[in-house]
Amino acid sequence: MLEGQFRNPSGCAISGVIDRSGRRMSGECMIRSISTMHDRSNGLGGGFAGYGIYPEYKDYYAFHLFYDGAASKKETEDFIGSHFDVAFQSAISTRKTAGVTDAPVIFRYFVLPDSRKLETRKLDEEEYVVRAVNKINTEIKGAYVFSCGKNMGIFKGVGFPEDIGRFYRLDEYEGYAWTCHGRYPTNTPGWWGGAHPFGLLDYSVVHNGEISSYDANRRWIEMYGYKCNLQTDTEVITYIVDFLLRKKKLTLGEVAKVIAASFWTTIDSKPEEDREQEILLRKMFPSLLINGPFSIIFGYTGGLMALNDRLKLRSMVVAERGERAYIASEECAIRAIEPELDYVRAPRGGEPVIFELNGGVK
Amino acid sequence: MEPLFVYPEYEIVRDRESCITCRVCERQCANEAHRYDEFNRKMLSDSTKCVNCHRCVALCPTHALKIKKSEDTYKLNANWTGDALNEIYRQAGTGGVLLSSMGNPKPYPVYWDRLLVNASQVTNPSIDPLREPMETTVYLGSKHAEIVRDERGRIKDTLAPQLKLKTPILFSAMSYGSISYNAHASLARAAEQLGIYYNTGEGGLHRDFYKYGKNTIVQVASGRFGVHPEYLEAAAAIEIKMGQGAKPGIGGHLPGAKITDAVSTTRMIPKGVDAISPAPHHDIYSIEDLRQLIFSLKEATAYKKPVIVKIAAVHNVAAIASGIARSGADIIAIDGFRGGTGAAPTRIRDNVGIPIELALAAVDTRLREEGIRDNVSILAAGSIRSSSDLVKAIALGADACYIGTAALVALGCHLCRSCHTGKCNWGIATQRPELVKRLNPEMGVERLVNLVTAWTHELQEMMGGMGLNSIEALRGNRLMLRGVGLTEKELEILGVKHAGE
Ligand code: SF4
Ligand code: SF4
């Protein structure tokens, strides 16, 4: 069976870093960080997300695609050509790496929506992009868009994460923030698209855990036009965050109060104002509460958010050193790249920890 | 004309050795099945009068009594069963419609018993409800709201009115009249203690119970019995009864014998004459009329109370529910064909409607396909027998469940299915003062509170096993269920996989 045709529970390792002054770092640091947690992956999936890596095309949506051959590539490029203006396209350059085999054809396109089509569809630009990506992913057999944000990119595949990083030559990219993921699935995924991070526009999610509310969350979010084709937690979490942030315009802090809501007893003991807002959020979005173990790093333009399930059933620590902030499943993954830390701590269950660029995105 | 003699279905068996002729059974039996023979100084029984309510069995101090299924039988025939013949003899004698009560007793499939619940292990830990919080609180009502912020950026409460339940259980509609004052008192007070709701049914609200208003759902049914502004105002929510699972397509029926002074005042109807609600609401011949009634009730109560629309589970229940979800209702209650009743024509009880499991799954799926599941909460009713039925109903998509029969059983009901006679020996489905007083409300409250508390604990255990700590995460979580021995079609309708998949 292929990824997406069944639920594939996984254990995982995640790591992330952001330089809040906006100074860019090569992807090498993430490769080193995740490789210390080698035992938390089993070689069946790894991936990275880098932010600020495409300054020269920062206003274009960067599409990363997997193809299974020339036919799907041709069909997709016809579709992209008729819906977008393509500023630049090329194969994503890779390096032969032991441990990474059976790679698909991997391409990159910097695009902007075709302005006339956008006009007639009466959609906002982002929604137009989301729908186009969905169309490719569900309707063109053998083609899969795995990254579609601006000035960011996801790189992933089947293998140990450090091997995947080297395969994609991430040491040659520079970004102000990175996240990465090593996967320990209990079944064999044969497919590169099934690796993580999962992305939508500039949002990316890496996640360690297995949520028990999956079907409740999935069936609810699918009412709002999302289609959970991969049947992974990461996918449904990304859609939930997208729905709440982009469509409902909640703040990140509010999103955290929906998906990792405080217990009613905790809410009751809060000051009046917080209590009212938190009760209201739980009443409004009860089916988006995510239950069961999870630790996620949510990446977006200009920041990273770390969030644990409300019982903290998965390990996760955060640390800072000067302008740099770190998030990882285990402290060793942080120490490996920054032995001297100002502090390191384990956030409480349900407590969102948000690190953003000083003064926002430039 | 007298019906032909029919040998009783159950026989009273008395152990002469242990009987001490205390005559308790004689006094306890409103059907006069027991009699003391002064001359011979011994107890006699007449099994033809016995309804098998087990009152005497339970109260006999020496446990000298039991009731046995009669061995008397007609010549066996798989088609013309004894029941089929007896019913014809009765109808040939009386020319009447057969009446019966409580839920459908026929051996139709019970899908709850064909569904199994999941538990987590290895990749996903189970949660211990004794050591971690395990949330069962639910809010019922429309969740559909736009995010609007005030000048300080705080989200405004634009949600429609909600009902808060500490546990996802409500006592379903049972009217004062069909059940006794003491039964109502028990339900109302238990609901208050439990932080849940009870439902007046279509019989109005007795003056004494207005004080439980914040835990009361008042019903507006086709007969409009006992409906007036103060009644609506007293309640936490209003339920429009469009249909009932036990008797889809027809209205309520309260035999005149049960209409005493107090019942007649509360219902605002004459004493002693059968109260028969019209089959349809005569102001609702279509969905747009229902919408008008919903909004009239909302107008009358200043849009402060959720409006529930209760429907019977019938063939096109999904389409009906979809219409209701677009008509301003806040909550839809679906009542399956095994739901109880105080009186229903036997043929309708036993042959009309569909099982709640299928109806619930179909409605939840349809509302999601149409993107309107958020407009309403869904209540499932119609024979929720245990906490595991409750868990399965929520996993199929219910927000909470109504329990009626289970609540009465907690009060002592033994499912003798003779509520329509008004001679309930347990003080529940009767208005005779000497019977009513057998149900002590103090004890009734305690038993109901115990039952719901026990179910809540069991619900928490099962949730913890599934790795859930909030009831919200169970709702509609169909991956937590697997079917056993079900056909492809049944699985498709239930939206669950087969065990082993
Ligand atoms: S209650 Fe029991 S002991 Fe008393 S008379 Fe009846 S059968 Fe005999
Ligand atoms: S309520 Fe009374 S009459 Fe009705 S079934 Fe129960 S025990 Fe029998």
Short mmCIF file of C-alpha atoms in Angstrom, two decimals, chain B residues 101-375:
data_model
loop_
_atom_site.label_atom_id
_atom_site.label_comp_id
_atom_site.label_asym_id
_atom_site.label_seq_id
_atom_site.Cartn_x
_atom_site.Cartn_y
_atom_site.Cartn_z
CA SER B 101 -45.42 0.70 25.15
CA MET B 102 -41.68 1.12 25.63
CA GLY B 103 -39.34 0.36 22.72
CA ASN B 104 -39.44 -2.05 19.84
CA PRO B 105 -38.71 -5.51 21.31
CA LYS B 106 -38.26 -7.35 18.00
CA PRO B 107 -34.96 -8.98 17.10
CA TYR B 108 -33.74 -6.37 14.62
CA PRO B 109 -29.97 -5.96 14.40
CA VAL B 110 -28.47 -3.85 17.17
CA TYR B 111 -25.53 -2.16 15.49
CA TRP B 112 -24.01 -1.02 18.78
CA ASP B 113 -23.26 -4.70 19.37
CA ARG B 114 -21.54 -4.92 15.99
CA LEU B 115 -19.14 -2.06 16.67
CA LEU B 116 -15.89 -2.33 18.61
CA VAL B 117 -13.85 0.43 20.20
CA ASN B 118 -10.12 1.03 19.79
CA ALA B 119 -7.37 1.37 22.40
CA SER B 120 -3.90 2.86 22.03
CA GLN B 121 -0.60 1.17 22.58
CA VAL B 122 3.09 1.64 21.74
CA THR B 123 3.00 4.51 19.26
CA ASN B 124 0.44 6.34 21.29
CA PRO B 125 0.01 6.09 25.05
CA SER B 126 -3.28 5.47 26.76
CA ILE B 127 -4.19 8.04 29.41
CA ASP B 128 -5.07 7.19 32.98
CA PRO B 129 -8.30 8.93 34.01
CA LEU B 130 -7.44 8.47 37.67
CA ARG B 131 -4.30 10.53 37.29
CA GLU B 132 -5.01 12.94 34.45
CA PRO B 133 -7.95 15.23 33.75
CA MET B 134 -10.50 13.57 31.48
CA GLU B 135 -12.91 16.12 30.09
CA THR B 136 -16.51 15.25 29.40
CA THR B 137 -17.98 18.76 29.28
CA VAL B 138 -19.74 19.61 26.04
CA TYR B 139 -21.44 22.71 24.73
CA LEU B 140 -24.43 22.11 22.49
CA GLY B 141 -25.53 24.63 19.90
CA SER B 142 -24.52 26.03 16.56
CA LYS B 143 -20.76 26.52 16.29
CA HIS B 144 -21.02 28.51 13.13
CA ALA B 145 -19.70 31.98 13.91
CA GLU B 146 -17.65 34.68 12.29
CA ILE B 147 -14.63 35.99 14.13
CA VAL B 148 -15.41 39.58 15.06
CA ARG B 149 -13.10 41.59 17.28
CA ASP B 150 -13.77 44.50 19.57
CA GLU B 151 -11.66 47.66 19.57
CA ARG B 152 -9.11 45.96 21.83
CA GLY B 153 -8.74 43.07 19.44
CA ARG B 154 -10.56 40.58 21.62
CA ILE B 155 -12.85 38.07 19.97
CA LYS B 156 -16.51 38.90 20.52
CA ASP B 157 -18.95 36.23 21.52
CA THR B 158 -21.00 35.94 18.35
CA LEU B 159 -21.98 32.34 19.01
CA ALA B 160 -25.61 31.33 19.12
CA PRO B 161 -26.81 30.37 22.63
CA GLN B 162 -25.23 27.18 23.95
CA LEU B 163 -26.21 24.52 26.45
CA LYS B 164 -23.43 23.42 28.75
CA LEU B 165 -23.45 19.75 29.84
CA LYS B 166 -20.99 18.36 32.37
CA THR B 167 -21.31 14.98 30.71
CA PRO B 168 -22.74 14.19 27.26
CA ILE B 169 -26.02 12.75 28.52
CA LEU B 170 -29.52 14.24 28.76
CA PHE B 171 -32.76 12.73 30.01
CA SER B 172 -35.07 12.48 27.06
CA ALA B 173 -38.58 13.75 26.70
CA MET B 174 -41.09 12.00 28.95
CA SER B 175 -44.21 13.94 29.70
CA TYR B 176 -45.81 14.56 33.03
CA GLY B 177 -48.95 12.52 32.54
CA SER B 178 -47.27 9.64 30.83
CA ILE B 179 -44.96 9.42 33.84
CA SER B 180 -45.63 10.42 37.40
CA TYR B 181 -44.96 13.55 39.42
CA ASN B 182 -42.34 11.71 41.43
CA ALA B 183 -40.61 10.46 38.30
CA HIS B 184 -40.44 14.02 36.99
CA ALA B 185 -39.20 15.32 40.31
CA SER B 186 -36.43 12.70 40.27
CA LEU B 187 -35.36 13.56 36.72
CA ALA B 188 -35.40 17.31 37.31
CA ARG B 189 -33.41 17.19 40.51
CA ALA B 190 -30.93 14.66 39.15
CA ALA B 191 -30.37 16.83 36.08
CA GLU B 192 -29.67 19.79 38.33
CA GLN B 193 -27.20 17.83 40.46
CA LEU B 194 -25.44 16.38 37.43
CA GLY B 195 -25.17 19.62 35.48
CA ILE B 196 -27.23 18.21 32.62
CA TYR B 197 -30.82 18.56 31.36
CA TYR B 198 -34.10 16.76 31.49
CA ASN B 199 -36.93 17.22 29.02
CA THR B 200 -40.57 17.89 29.89
CA GLY B 201 -41.96 16.03 26.91
CA GLU B 202 -45.19 17.36 25.52
CA GLY B 203 -47.06 17.49 28.80
CA GLY B 204 -46.27 20.99 30.01
CA LEU B 205 -44.35 21.89 33.12
CA HIS B 206 -45.79 21.39 36.57
CA ARG B 207 -45.69 24.55 38.70
CA ASP B 208 -43.49 22.87 41.26
CA PHE B 209 -40.75 22.28 38.70
CA TYR B 210 -40.25 25.81 37.40
CA LYS B 211 -37.41 26.12 39.86
CA TYR B 212 -35.39 23.58 37.89
CA GLY B 213 -35.76 25.72 34.74
CA LYS B 214 -32.07 26.12 34.07
CA ASN B 215 -31.79 22.34 33.73
CA THR B 216 -35.03 21.94 31.82
CA ILE B 217 -35.72 21.54 28.13
CA VAL B 218 -39.37 22.25 27.39
CA GLN B 219 -41.08 20.59 24.49
CA VAL B 220 -43.46 22.05 21.96
CA ALA B 221 -45.30 19.25 20.21
CA SER B 222 -48.18 19.06 17.77
CA GLY B 223 -50.81 19.18 20.54
CA ARG B 224 -49.17 22.31 22.02
CA PHE B 225 -50.19 21.02 25.46
CA GLY B 226 -49.16 23.31 28.27
CA VAL B 227 -47.35 25.78 26.03
CA HIS B 228 -47.47 29.43 27.11
CA PRO B 229 -44.93 32.26 27.36
CA GLU B 230 -43.96 31.56 30.93
CA TYR B 231 -43.32 27.91 30.09
CA LEU B 232 -40.94 28.87 27.30
CA GLU B 233 -39.32 31.50 29.45
CA ALA B 234 -38.67 29.06 32.30
CA ALA B 235 -36.55 26.71 30.22
CA ALA B 236 -32.90 26.48 29.22
CA ALA B 237 -33.84 25.30 25.73
CA ILE B 238 -36.93 24.58 23.67
CA GLU B 239 -37.49 21.39 21.74
CA ILE B 240 -39.90 21.15 18.83
CA LYS B 241 -41.05 17.56 18.59
CA MET B 242 -41.58 16.67 14.95
CA GLY B 243 -41.36 12.96 15.45
CA GLN B 244 -40.66 10.20 17.92
CA GLY B 245 -38.66 7.06 17.23
CA ALA B 246 -41.18 4.71 18.79
CA LYS B 247 -44.01 5.98 16.62
CA PRO B 248 -42.87 7.94 13.60
CA GLY B 249 -45.71 9.51 11.70
CA ILE B 250 -48.19 9.78 14.55
CA GLY B 251 -48.72 12.04 17.53
CA GLY B 252 -48.61 11.40 21.25
CA HIS B 253 -51.31 9.43 23.03
CA LEU B 254 -52.14 9.85 26.68
CA PRO B 255 -54.95 7.55 27.87
CA GLY B 256 -57.72 9.37 29.73
CA ALA B 257 -57.17 7.25 32.81
CA LYS B 258 -53.89 9.04 33.34
CA ILE B 259 -55.37 12.54 33.06
CA THR B 260 -55.91 13.58 36.65
CA ASP B 261 -56.59 17.09 37.95
CA ALA B 262 -52.95 18.05 38.16
CA VAL B 263 -52.16 16.60 34.74
CA SER B 264 -55.13 18.37 33.20
CA THR B 265 -54.09 21.72 34.69
CA THR B 266 -50.49 21.35 33.57
CA ARG B 267 -51.44 20.29 30.06
CA MET B 268 -54.34 22.72 29.84
CA ILE B 269 -56.69 19.96 28.63
CA PRO B 270 -59.90 18.36 29.99
CA LYS B 271 -59.66 15.70 32.64
CA GLY B 272 -60.24 12.02 32.00
CA VAL B 273 -60.46 12.07 28.19
CA ASP B 274 -57.73 10.62 25.97
CA ALA B 275 -55.28 13.34 24.88
CA ILE B 276 -54.24 12.59 21.35
CA SER B 277 -51.78 14.94 19.67
CA PRO B 278 -52.28 15.47 15.95
CA ALA B 279 -49.96 13.41 13.75
CA PRO B 280 -48.37 16.47 12.12
CA HIS B 281 -48.10 19.97 13.51
CA HIS B 282 -51.00 21.60 11.72
CA ASP B 283 -48.97 24.72 11.15
CA ILE B 284 -46.03 22.78 9.70
CA TYR B 285 -46.69 21.17 6.35
CA SER B 286 -43.22 21.81 5.02
CA ILE B 287 -39.70 22.85 5.94
CA GLU B 288 -40.36 26.59 5.54
CA ASP B 289 -43.19 26.30 8.06
CA LEU B 290 -40.84 24.63 10.50
CA ARG B 291 -38.45 27.52 10.03
CA GLN B 292 -41.24 29.89 10.98
CA LEU B 293 -42.01 28.00 14.15
CA ILE B 294 -38.32 27.92 15.08
CA PHE B 295 -38.07 31.65 14.67
CA SER B 296 -41.38 32.34 16.42
CA LEU B 297 -40.04 30.49 19.43
CA LYS B 298 -36.75 32.35 19.20
CA GLU B 299 -38.59 35.67 18.95
CA ALA B 300 -40.69 34.73 21.94
CA THR B 301 -37.57 34.09 23.99
CA ALA B 302 -35.39 36.93 22.68
CA TYR B 303 -32.94 34.59 20.89
CA LYS B 304 -31.53 33.56 24.26
CA LYS B 305 -32.37 29.86 24.11
CA PRO B 306 -31.25 27.16 21.71
CA VAL B 307 -34.03 25.49 19.74
CA ILE B 308 -33.86 21.73 19.32
CA VAL B 309 -35.79 19.94 16.59
CA LYS B 310 -36.48 16.33 17.38
CA ILE B 311 -37.15 13.96 14.52
CA ALA B 312 -37.77 10.25 14.25
CA ALA B 313 -35.20 8.18 12.37
CA VAL B 314 -36.96 7.38 9.11
CA HIS B 315 -35.72 6.49 5.66
CA ASN B 316 -34.86 10.00 4.43
CA VAL B 317 -33.63 11.23 7.79
CA ALA B 318 -30.39 12.63 6.33
CA ALA B 319 -32.22 14.84 3.87
CA ILE B 320 -34.63 16.00 6.55
CA ALA B 321 -31.80 16.79 8.95
CA SER B 322 -29.98 18.71 6.26
CA GLY B 323 -33.08 20.85 5.75
CA ILE B 324 -33.42 21.43 9.47
CA ALA B 325 -29.75 22.39 9.81
CA ARG B 326 -30.41 25.21 7.35
CA SER B 327 -33.59 26.35 9.04
CA GLY B 328 -32.30 28.01 12.15
CA ALA B 329 -32.37 25.03 14.52
CA ASP B 330 -29.45 24.93 16.95
CA ILE B 331 -29.64 21.25 17.77
CA ILE B 332 -31.15 18.23 16.00
CA ALA B 333 -32.25 15.28 18.09
CA ILE B 334 -32.60 12.02 16.17
CA ASP B 335 -34.71 9.32 17.77
CA GLY B 336 -34.18 5.76 16.57
CA PHE B 337 -36.85 3.10 16.17
CA ARG B 338 -35.99 1.35 19.43
CA GLY B 339 -36.84 4.45 21.45
CA GLY B 340 -39.38 4.14 24.24
CA THR B 341 -42.89 5.48 24.56
CA GLY B 342 -45.72 5.54 27.04
CA ALA B 343 -48.19 4.30 24.46
CA ALA B 344 -47.96 3.47 20.77
CA PRO B 345 -49.82 1.33 18.29
CA THR B 346 -47.91 -1.95 18.31
CA ARG B 347 -47.66 -2.18 14.54
CA ILE B 348 -46.06 1.23 14.31
CA ARG B 349 -43.70 0.67 17.21
CA ASP B 350 -42.50 -2.59 15.71
CA ASN B 351 -42.33 -1.75 12.02
CA VAL B 352 -41.79 1.94 11.35
CA GLY B 353 -38.49 3.80 11.38
CA ILE B 354 -34.85 2.77 11.24
CA PRO B 355 -32.07 2.06 13.78
CA ILE B 356 -30.45 5.10 15.38
CA GLU B 357 -26.92 3.91 14.55
CA LEU B 358 -27.56 4.08 10.81
CA ALA B 359 -29.60 7.26 11.03
CA LEU B 360 -26.99 9.03 13.14
CA ALA B 361 -24.13 8.01 10.86
CA ALA B 362 -26.07 9.02 7.75
CA VAL B 363 -27.02 12.41 9.17
CA ASP B 364 -23.52 13.22 10.43
CA THR B 365 -22.00 12.23 7.09
CA ARG B 366 -24.54 14.18 5.08
CA LEU B 367 -24.16 17.35 7.13
CA ARG B 368 -20.38 17.16 6.75
CA GLU B 369 -20.60 16.58 3.00
CA GLU B 370 -22.70 19.68 2.77
CA GLY B 371 -20.36 21.63 5.06
CA ILE B 372 -23.12 22.40 7.56
CA ARG B 373 -22.32 20.05 10.43
CA ASP B 374 -21.18 23.13 12.32
CA ASN B 375 -24.60 24.74 12.10
#
